[in-house]
PDB file of C-alpha atoms in Angstrom:
ATOM      1  CA  MET A  28       0.000   0.000   0.000  1.00  0.00           C
ATOM      2  CA  THR A  29       1.478   3.322  -1.075  1.00  0.00           C
ATOM      3  CA  GLU A  30       1.412   6.401   1.092  1.00  0.00           C
ATOM      4  CA  ASN A  31      -0.183   9.644   0.005  1.00  0.00           C
ATOM      5  CA  PRO A  32       2.639  12.014  -1.058  1.00  0.00           C
ATOM      6  CA  HIS A  33       0.536  15.076  -0.204  1.00  0.00           C
ATOM      7  CA  ARG A  34      -0.034  13.983   3.376  1.00  0.00           C
ATOM      8  CA  ARG A  35       1.611  16.380   5.858  1.00  0.00           C
ATOM      9  CA  PRO A  36       3.513  14.865   8.771  1.00  0.00           C
ATOM     10  CA  ARG A  37       1.739  15.070  12.116  1.00  0.00           C
ATOM     11  CA  ILE A  38       3.503  17.318  14.635  1.00  0.00           C
ATOM     12  CA  SER A  39       3.215  16.342  18.273  1.00  0.00           C
ATOM     13  CA  ARG A  40       1.696  19.068  20.400  1.00  0.00           C
ATOM     14  CA  LEU A  41       2.345  19.794  24.023  1.00  0.00           C
ATOM     15  CA  PRO A  42      -0.498  18.937  26.400  1.00  0.00           C
ATOM     16  CA  SER A  43      -2.744  21.784  27.489  1.00  0.00           C
ATOM     17  CA  TRP A  44      -1.604  21.620  31.117  1.00  0.00           C
ATOM     18  CA  SER A  45       1.945  22.491  30.037  1.00  0.00           C
ATOM     19  CA  LEU A  46       1.006  26.204  30.139  1.00  0.00           C
ATOM     20  CA  VAL A  47       0.106  25.903  33.799  1.00  0.00           C
ATOM     21  CA  ALA A  48       3.257  23.929  34.588  1.00  0.00           C
ATOM     22  CA  ALA A  49       5.448  26.445  32.776  1.00  0.00           C
ATOM     23  CA  GLY A  50       3.801  29.306  34.676  1.00  0.00           C
ATOM     24  CA  VAL A  51       4.371  27.584  38.013  1.00  0.00           C
ATOM     25  CA  VAL A  52       8.049  26.938  37.281  1.00  0.00           C
ATOM     26  CA  ALA A  53       8.728  30.415  35.898  1.00  0.00           C
ATOM     27  CA  GLY A  54       6.844  32.143  38.726  1.00  0.00           C
ATOM     28  CA  GLY A  55       8.613  30.081  41.366  1.00  0.00           C
ATOM     29  CA  LEU A  56      12.042  30.877  39.936  1.00  0.00           C
ATOM     30  CA  LEU A  57      11.306  34.591  39.653  1.00  0.00           C
ATOM     31  CA  GLY A  58       9.792  34.775  43.137  1.00  0.00           C
ATOM     32  CA  GLY A  59      12.699  32.911  44.706  1.00  0.00           C
ATOM     33  CA  ALA A  60      15.234  35.105  42.923  1.00  0.00           C
ATOM     34  CA  TYR A  61      13.422  38.220  44.125  1.00  0.00           C
ATOM     35  CA  GLY A  62      13.483  36.980  47.715  1.00  0.00           C
ATOM     36  CA  MET A  63      17.225  36.301  47.501  1.00  0.00           C
ATOM     37  CA  VAL A  64      18.149  39.616  45.868  1.00  0.00           C
ATOM     38  CA  LYS A  65      15.977  41.933  47.990  1.00  0.00           C
ATOM     39  CA  PRO A  66      17.689  42.886  51.274  1.00  0.00           C
ATOM     40  CA  PRO A  67      15.854  41.757  54.439  1.00  0.00           C
ATOM     41  CA  ALA A  68      13.751  44.230  56.421  1.00  0.00           C
ATOM     42  CA  TYR A  69      13.490  44.338  60.210  1.00  0.00           C
ATOM     43  CA  THR A  70      10.566  45.694  62.241  1.00  0.00           C
ATOM     44  CA  ALA A  71      10.699  46.895  65.854  1.00  0.00           C
ATOM     45  CA  THR A  72       7.707  47.986  67.936  1.00  0.00           C
ATOM     46  CA  SER A  73       7.427  50.310  70.921  1.00  0.00           C
ATOM     47  CA  TYR A  74       4.287  50.559  73.069  1.00  0.00           C
ATOM     48  CA  VAL A  75       2.800  53.485  74.972  1.00  0.00           C
ATOM     49  CA  VAL A  76      -0.347  53.427  77.080  1.00  0.00           C
ATOM     50  CA  ALA A  77      -2.874  56.188  77.768  1.00  0.00           C
ATOM     51  CA  VAL A  78      -3.516  56.739  81.474  1.00  0.00           C
ATOM     52  CA  PRO A  79      -6.384  58.919  82.762  1.00  0.00           C
ATOM     53  CA  THR A  80      -5.720  61.490  85.450  1.00  0.00           C
ATOM     54  CA  GLU A  81      -7.909  62.071  88.508  1.00  0.00           C
ATOM     55  CA  ARG A  82     -10.260  64.256  86.480  1.00  0.00           C
ATOM     56  CA  SER A  83     -10.841  61.685  83.759  1.00  0.00           C
ATOM     57  CA  ASP A  84     -12.131  58.124  83.336  1.00  0.00           C
ATOM     58  CA  PRO A  85     -10.876  55.009  81.505  1.00  0.00           C
ATOM     59  CA  GLY A  86     -13.333  55.552  78.653  1.00  0.00           C
ATOM     60  CA  SER A  87     -11.776  58.881  77.721  1.00  0.00           C
ATOM     61  CA  ALA A  88      -8.295  57.342  77.904  1.00  0.00           C
ATOM     62  CA  LEU A  89      -9.352  54.769  75.331  1.00  0.00           C
ATOM     63  CA  GLY A  90     -10.658  57.471  73.022  1.00  0.00           C
ATOM     64  CA  PHE A  91      -7.501  59.575  73.313  1.00  0.00           C
ATOM     65  CA  ALA A  92      -5.363  56.504  72.628  1.00  0.00           C
ATOM     66  CA  GLN A  93      -7.147  56.165  69.286  1.00  0.00           C
ATOM     67  CA  ALA A  94      -6.539  59.860  68.579  1.00  0.00           C
ATOM     68  CA  TYR A  95      -2.851  59.722  69.482  1.00  0.00           C
ATOM     69  CA  GLY A  96      -2.434  56.699  67.269  1.00  0.00           C
ATOM     70  CA  ARG A  97      -3.590  58.806  64.326  1.00  0.00           C
ATOM     71  CA  ILE A  98      -1.318  61.776  64.996  1.00  0.00           C
ATOM     72  CA  ALA A  99       1.819  59.719  65.704  1.00  0.00           C
ATOM     73  CA  THR A 100       2.916  59.961  62.062  1.00  0.00           C
ATOM     74  CA  GLN A 101       2.093  63.640  61.649  1.00  0.00           C
ATOM     75  CA  PRO A 102       4.938  66.034  60.728  1.00  0.00           C
ATOM     76  CA  ALA A 103       5.000  67.720  64.161  1.00  0.00           C
ATOM     77  CA  VAL A 104       5.656  64.436  65.982  1.00  0.00           C
ATOM     78  CA  LEU A 105       8.102  63.126  63.374  1.00  0.00           C
ATOM     79  CA  ALA A 106      10.055  66.397  63.386  1.00  0.00           C
ATOM     80  CA  ALA A 107      10.479  66.117  67.137  1.00  0.00           C
ATOM     81  CA  ALA A 108      11.672  62.511  66.772  1.00  0.00           C
ATOM     82  CA  GLN A 109      14.144  62.865  63.907  1.00  0.00           C
ATOM     83  CA  ALA A 110      17.099  63.847  66.086  1.00  0.00           C
ATOM     84  CA  LYS A 111      16.883  60.739  68.304  1.00  0.00           C
ATOM     85  CA  ALA A 112      15.893  58.511  65.419  1.00  0.00           C
ATOM     86  CA  GLY A 113      18.820  59.533  63.233  1.00  0.00           C
ATOM     87  CA  ALA A 114      16.517  59.806  60.230  1.00  0.00           C
ATOM     88  CA  GLY A 115      14.677  62.590  58.440  1.00  0.00           C
ATOM     89  CA  VAL A 116      10.971  63.236  58.477  1.00  0.00           C
ATOM     90  CA  ASP A 117      10.458  61.664  55.039  1.00  0.00           C
ATOM     91  CA  THR A 118      12.235  58.462  56.100  1.00  0.00           C
ATOM     92  CA  LEU A 119      10.190  58.271  59.296  1.00  0.00           C
ATOM     93  CA  ARG A 120       6.952  58.844  57.394  1.00  0.00           C
ATOM     94  CA  GLU A 121       7.746  55.890  55.106  1.00  0.00           C
ATOM     95  CA  SER A 122       9.062  53.580  57.819  1.00  0.00           C
ATOM     96  CA  VAL A 123       6.823  54.183  60.861  1.00  0.00           C
ATOM     97  CA  ARG A 124       3.343  52.729  61.309  1.00  0.00           C
ATOM     98  CA  THR A 125       0.993  52.831  64.296  1.00  0.00           C
ATOM     99  CA  ALA A 126      -1.758  50.533  65.522  1.00  0.00           C
ATOM    100  CA  THR A 127      -4.360  50.845  68.261  1.00  0.00           C
ATOM    101  CA  SER A 128      -6.783  48.462  69.922  1.00  0.00           C
ATOM    102  CA  PRO A 129     -10.516  49.072  70.415  1.00  0.00           C
ATOM    103  CA  ASP A 130     -10.337  47.323  73.786  1.00  0.00           C
ATOM    104  CA  ALA A 131      -7.129  48.684  75.373  1.00  0.00           C
ATOM    105  CA  PRO A 132      -5.826  52.296  75.569  1.00  0.00           C
ATOM    106  CA  MET A 133      -2.520  51.360  74.000  1.00  0.00           C
ATOM    107  CA  VAL A 134      -0.624  52.625  70.940  1.00  0.00           C
ATOM    108  CA  ALA A 135       1.891  50.439  69.111  1.00  0.00           C
ATOM    109  CA  VAL A 136       4.565  52.342  67.163  1.00  0.00           C
ATOM    110  CA  SER A 137       6.399  50.138  64.642  1.00  0.00           C
ATOM    111  CA  ALA A 138       9.371  51.072  62.460  1.00  0.00           C
ATOM    112  CA  THR A 139      10.909  49.083  59.605  1.00  0.00           C
ATOM    113  CA  SER A 140      14.492  49.346  58.406  1.00  0.00           C
ATOM    114  CA  ALA A 141      17.214  47.287  56.772  1.00  0.00           C
ATOM    115  CA  ARG A 142      19.187  47.545  60.052  1.00  0.00           C
ATOM    116  CA  PRO A 143      17.669  46.125  63.255  1.00  0.00           C
ATOM    117  CA  ALA A 144      19.192  48.740  65.564  1.00  0.00           C
ATOM    118  CA  ARG A 145      17.927  51.601  63.432  1.00  0.00           C
ATOM    119  CA  ALA A 146      14.405  50.143  63.376  1.00  0.00           C
ATOM    120  CA  ALA A 147      14.376  50.072  67.184  1.00  0.00           C
ATOM    121  CA  ALA A 148      15.797  53.596  67.413  1.00  0.00           C
ATOM    122  CA  MET A 149      13.127  55.024  65.111  1.00  0.00           C
ATOM    123  CA  ALA A 150      10.281  53.292  66.946  1.00  0.00           C
ATOM    124  CA  ASN A 151      11.490  54.491  70.346  1.00  0.00           C
ATOM    125  CA  ALA A 152      12.115  58.031  69.112  1.00  0.00           C
ATOM    126  CA  VAL A 153       8.619  58.407  67.663  1.00  0.00           C
ATOM    127  CA  ALA A 154       7.048  56.874  70.784  1.00  0.00           C
ATOM    128  CA  ASP A 155       8.964  59.312  73.001  1.00  0.00           C
ATOM    129  CA  ALA A 156       7.990  62.269  70.818  1.00  0.00           C
ATOM    130  CA  LEU A 157       4.346  61.201  70.934  1.00  0.00           C
ATOM    131  CA  THR A 158       4.508  60.896  74.729  1.00  0.00           C
ATOM    132  CA  ALA A 159       5.966  64.386  74.998  1.00  0.00           C
ATOM    133  CA  GLN A 160       3.290  65.745  72.668  1.00  0.00           C
ATOM    134  CA  ALA A 161       0.566  64.216  74.830  1.00  0.00           C
ATOM    135  CA  GLY A 162       2.205  65.633  77.956  1.00  0.00           C
ATOM    136  CA  THR A 163       1.892  69.193  76.697  1.00  0.00           C
ATOM    137  CA  ALA A 164      -1.872  68.737  76.311  1.00  0.00           C
ATOM    138  CA  ALA A 165      -2.472  66.670  79.455  1.00  0.00           C
ATOM    139  CA  ALA A 166      -3.815  69.682  81.379  1.00  0.00           C
ATOM    140  CA  ASP A 167      -6.648  69.979  78.866  1.00  0.00           C
ATOM    141  CA  THR A 168      -7.210  66.300  77.925  1.00  0.00           C
ATOM    142  CA  HIS A 169      -6.688  64.890  81.451  1.00  0.00           C
ATOM    143  CA  VAL A 170      -4.961  61.912  79.774  1.00  0.00           C
ATOM    144  CA  GLU A 171      -1.259  61.113  79.809  1.00  0.00           C
ATOM    145  CA  LEU A 172       0.816  58.774  77.658  1.00  0.00           C
ATOM    146  CA  ARG A 173       3.322  56.608  79.456  1.00  0.00           C
ATOM    147  CA  ARG A 174       5.900  54.238  78.114  1.00  0.00           C
ATOM    148  CA  PHE A 175       4.749  50.620  78.346  1.00  0.00           C
ATOM    149  CA  ALA A 176       7.507  48.733  76.503  1.00  0.00           C
ATOM    150  CA  ARG A 177      10.527  49.953  74.575  1.00  0.00           C
ATOM    151  CA  ALA A 178      11.439  48.534  71.191  1.00  0.00           C
ATOM    152  CA  VAL A 179      14.460  46.262  70.993  1.00  0.00           C
ATOM    153  CA  ALA A 180      16.522  45.372  67.949  1.00  0.00           C
ATOM    154  CA  PRO A 181      14.843  42.391  66.234  1.00  0.00           C
ATOM    155  CA  THR A 182      16.869  39.248  65.634  1.00  0.00           C
ATOM    156  CA  GLU A 183      14.850  37.952  62.674  1.00  0.00           C
ATOM    157  CA  PRO A 184      13.693  39.816  59.563  1.00  0.00           C
ATOM    158  CA  SER A 185      10.038  40.648  59.115  1.00  0.00           C
ATOM    159  CA  SER A 186      10.244  40.455  55.322  1.00  0.00           C
ATOM    160  CA  PRO A 187       9.301  37.136  53.637  1.00  0.00           C
ATOM    161  CA  SER A 188      12.059  34.643  52.909  1.00  0.00           C
ATOM    162  CA  ALA A 189      13.068  33.391  49.491  1.00  0.00           C
ATOM    163  CA  ALA A 190      11.018  30.220  50.021  1.00  0.00           C
ATOM    164  CA  VAL A 191       7.871  32.234  50.728  1.00  0.00           C
ATOM    165  CA  THR A 192       8.354  34.559  47.750  1.00  0.00           C
ATOM    166  CA  GLY A 193       9.020  31.489  45.608  1.00  0.00           C
ATOM    167  CA  LEU A 194       5.722  29.917  46.653  1.00  0.00           C
ATOM    168  CA  VAL A 195       3.883  33.169  45.998  1.00  0.00           C
ATOM    169  CA  GLY A 196       5.508  33.471  42.583  1.00  0.00           C
ATOM    170  CA  ALA A 197       4.657  29.872  41.727  1.00  0.00           C
ATOM    171  CA  SER A 198       1.016  30.436  42.686  1.00  0.00           C
ATOM    172  CA  ALA A 199       0.826  33.601  40.608  1.00  0.00           C
ATOM    173  CA  GLY A 200       2.520  31.893  37.657  1.00  0.00           C
ATOM    174  CA  GLY A 201       0.129  28.952  37.823  1.00  0.00           C
ATOM    175  CA  LEU A 202      -2.830  31.335  37.907  1.00  0.00           C
ATOM    176  CA  LEU A 203      -1.572  33.218  34.856  1.00  0.00           C
ATOM    177  CA  GLY A 204      -0.942  29.949  33.044  1.00  0.00           C
ATOM    178  CA  GLY A 205      -4.487  28.821  33.789  1.00  0.00           C
ATOM    179  CA  LEU A 206      -5.901  32.098  32.497  1.00  0.00           C
ATOM    180  CA  ALA A 207      -3.831  31.810  29.321  1.00  0.00           C
ATOM    181  CA  LEU A 208      -5.173  28.283  28.894  1.00  0.00           C
ATOM    182  CA  LEU A 209      -8.744  29.531  29.145  1.00  0.00           C
ATOM    183  CA  VAL A 210      -8.429  32.429  26.698  1.00  0.00           C
ATOM    184  CA  ARG A 211      -6.276  30.759  24.063  1.00  0.00           C
ATOM    185  CA  PRO A 212      -7.983  30.218  20.652  1.00  0.00           C
ATOM    186  CA  ARG A 213      -9.393  26.773  20.048  1.00  0.00           C
ATOM    187  CA  ARG A 214      -8.063  24.798  17.084  1.00  0.00           C
ATOM    188  CA  ARG A 215     -10.341  22.857  14.791  1.00  0.00           C
ATOM    189  CA  PRO A 216      -9.836  19.113  14.818  1.00  0.00           C
ATOM    190  CA  GLU A 217      -7.826  17.812  11.845  1.00  0.00           C
ATOM    191  CA  PRO A 218      -9.463  15.280   9.494  1.00  0.00           C
ATOM    192  CA  GLU A 219      -8.515  11.677   9.959  1.00  0.00           C
ATOM    193  CA  PRO A 220      -5.672  10.495   7.701  1.00  0.00           C
ATOM    194  CA  GLY A 221      -6.879   8.848   4.502  1.00  0.00           C
ATOM    195  CA  ARG A 222     -10.381  10.282   4.819  1.00  0.00           C
ATOM    196  CA  PRO A 223     -11.298  12.791   2.079  1.00  0.00           C
ATOM    197  CA  ALA A 224     -12.626  16.163   3.073  1.00  0.00           C
ATOM    198  CA  THR A 225     -16.380  16.588   2.897  1.00  0.00           C
ATOM    199  CA  LEU A 226     -17.531  18.745  -0.043  1.00  0.00           C
ATOM    200  CA  PRO A 227     -20.723  20.792  -0.008  1.00  0.00           C
ATOM    201  CA  ALA A 228     -23.705  19.209  -1.768  1.00  0.00           C
ATOM    202  CA  PRO A 229     -24.529  20.605  -5.257  1.00  0.00           C
ATOM    203  CA  ALA A 230     -27.430  22.999  -5.538  1.00  0.00           C
ATOM    204  CA  THR A 231     -30.716  21.473  -6.669  1.00  0.00           C
ATOM    205  CA  ALA A 232     -32.564  22.525  -9.791  1.00  0.00           C
ATOM    206  CA  ASP A 233     -35.265  24.302  -7.775  1.00  0.00           C
ATOM    207  CA  ALA A 234     -32.688  26.348  -5.929  1.00  0.00           C
ATOM    208  CA  VAL A 235     -30.971  27.279  -9.236  1.00  0.00           C
ATOM    209  CA  GLY A 236     -34.279  28.441 -10.719  1.00  0.00           C
ATOM    210  CA  LEU A 237     -34.906  30.764  -7.817  1.00  0.00           C
ATOM    211  CA  LEU A 238     -31.599  32.577  -8.328  1.00  0.00           C
TER     212      LEU A 238
END
C-alpha cells in the first residue's frame, strides 16, 4: 500500500496543562530570585499606654489613645523625633506605622528598616515624641501617655524569605498559566488520515431556478 505524497507529517503538540506547569516553574524561579536579591527588612515595635488622670475616666483614655495613634505619624511628631531617630521626616513617614486596639488604651509604634538597631531607634524616638506631645496637652485632655515597653533590635527579619516569595511566585505563575489556557484560541480538529474532506452538496434545480 502506497502512502499519500501530499499527506503532511503530524507534529506532536504539548499537552494543554503544560502552560500551567510552565507558569508555576517560571513564577517560582522569579519569586525565589526576588526573595534572595531583595535585602531583608526588620521591624521593631514600641508601646505606649494612655492613662487617665484624677479628672478623667478610663473611657476617655481609650478614646484619646485612638486619637494619638492617628497623629503619631504627623509632621510635628516626626520632626520632634528625627534627632533621636537619626533619620529625616520623610524616612520616618515611610518607615513608621501605628496601631491601636478598640479594647485597650494602647498605641503600638512600629518602624521598619534594613538595620535592626535603626528600626528600634526610630520606633522608640517616635514613641517618646508622641509621649511628649501628649504631655503638653495633658492639662486639657486629662490623659497622659506613658511608656509601656521599649522597642528592641529584632533578631529575625520581618520580610518574607526566598522560600515564601518562591511559593507566591509559583502560585501567581500557575494562575496566569491557567488564564492563558482559558483564553487561548481553540483549534479545529484535523481530518482523519486517509479520509477525504467533505464537499458541499450541489445545488438542486429548484434552488438554481430561484436565483
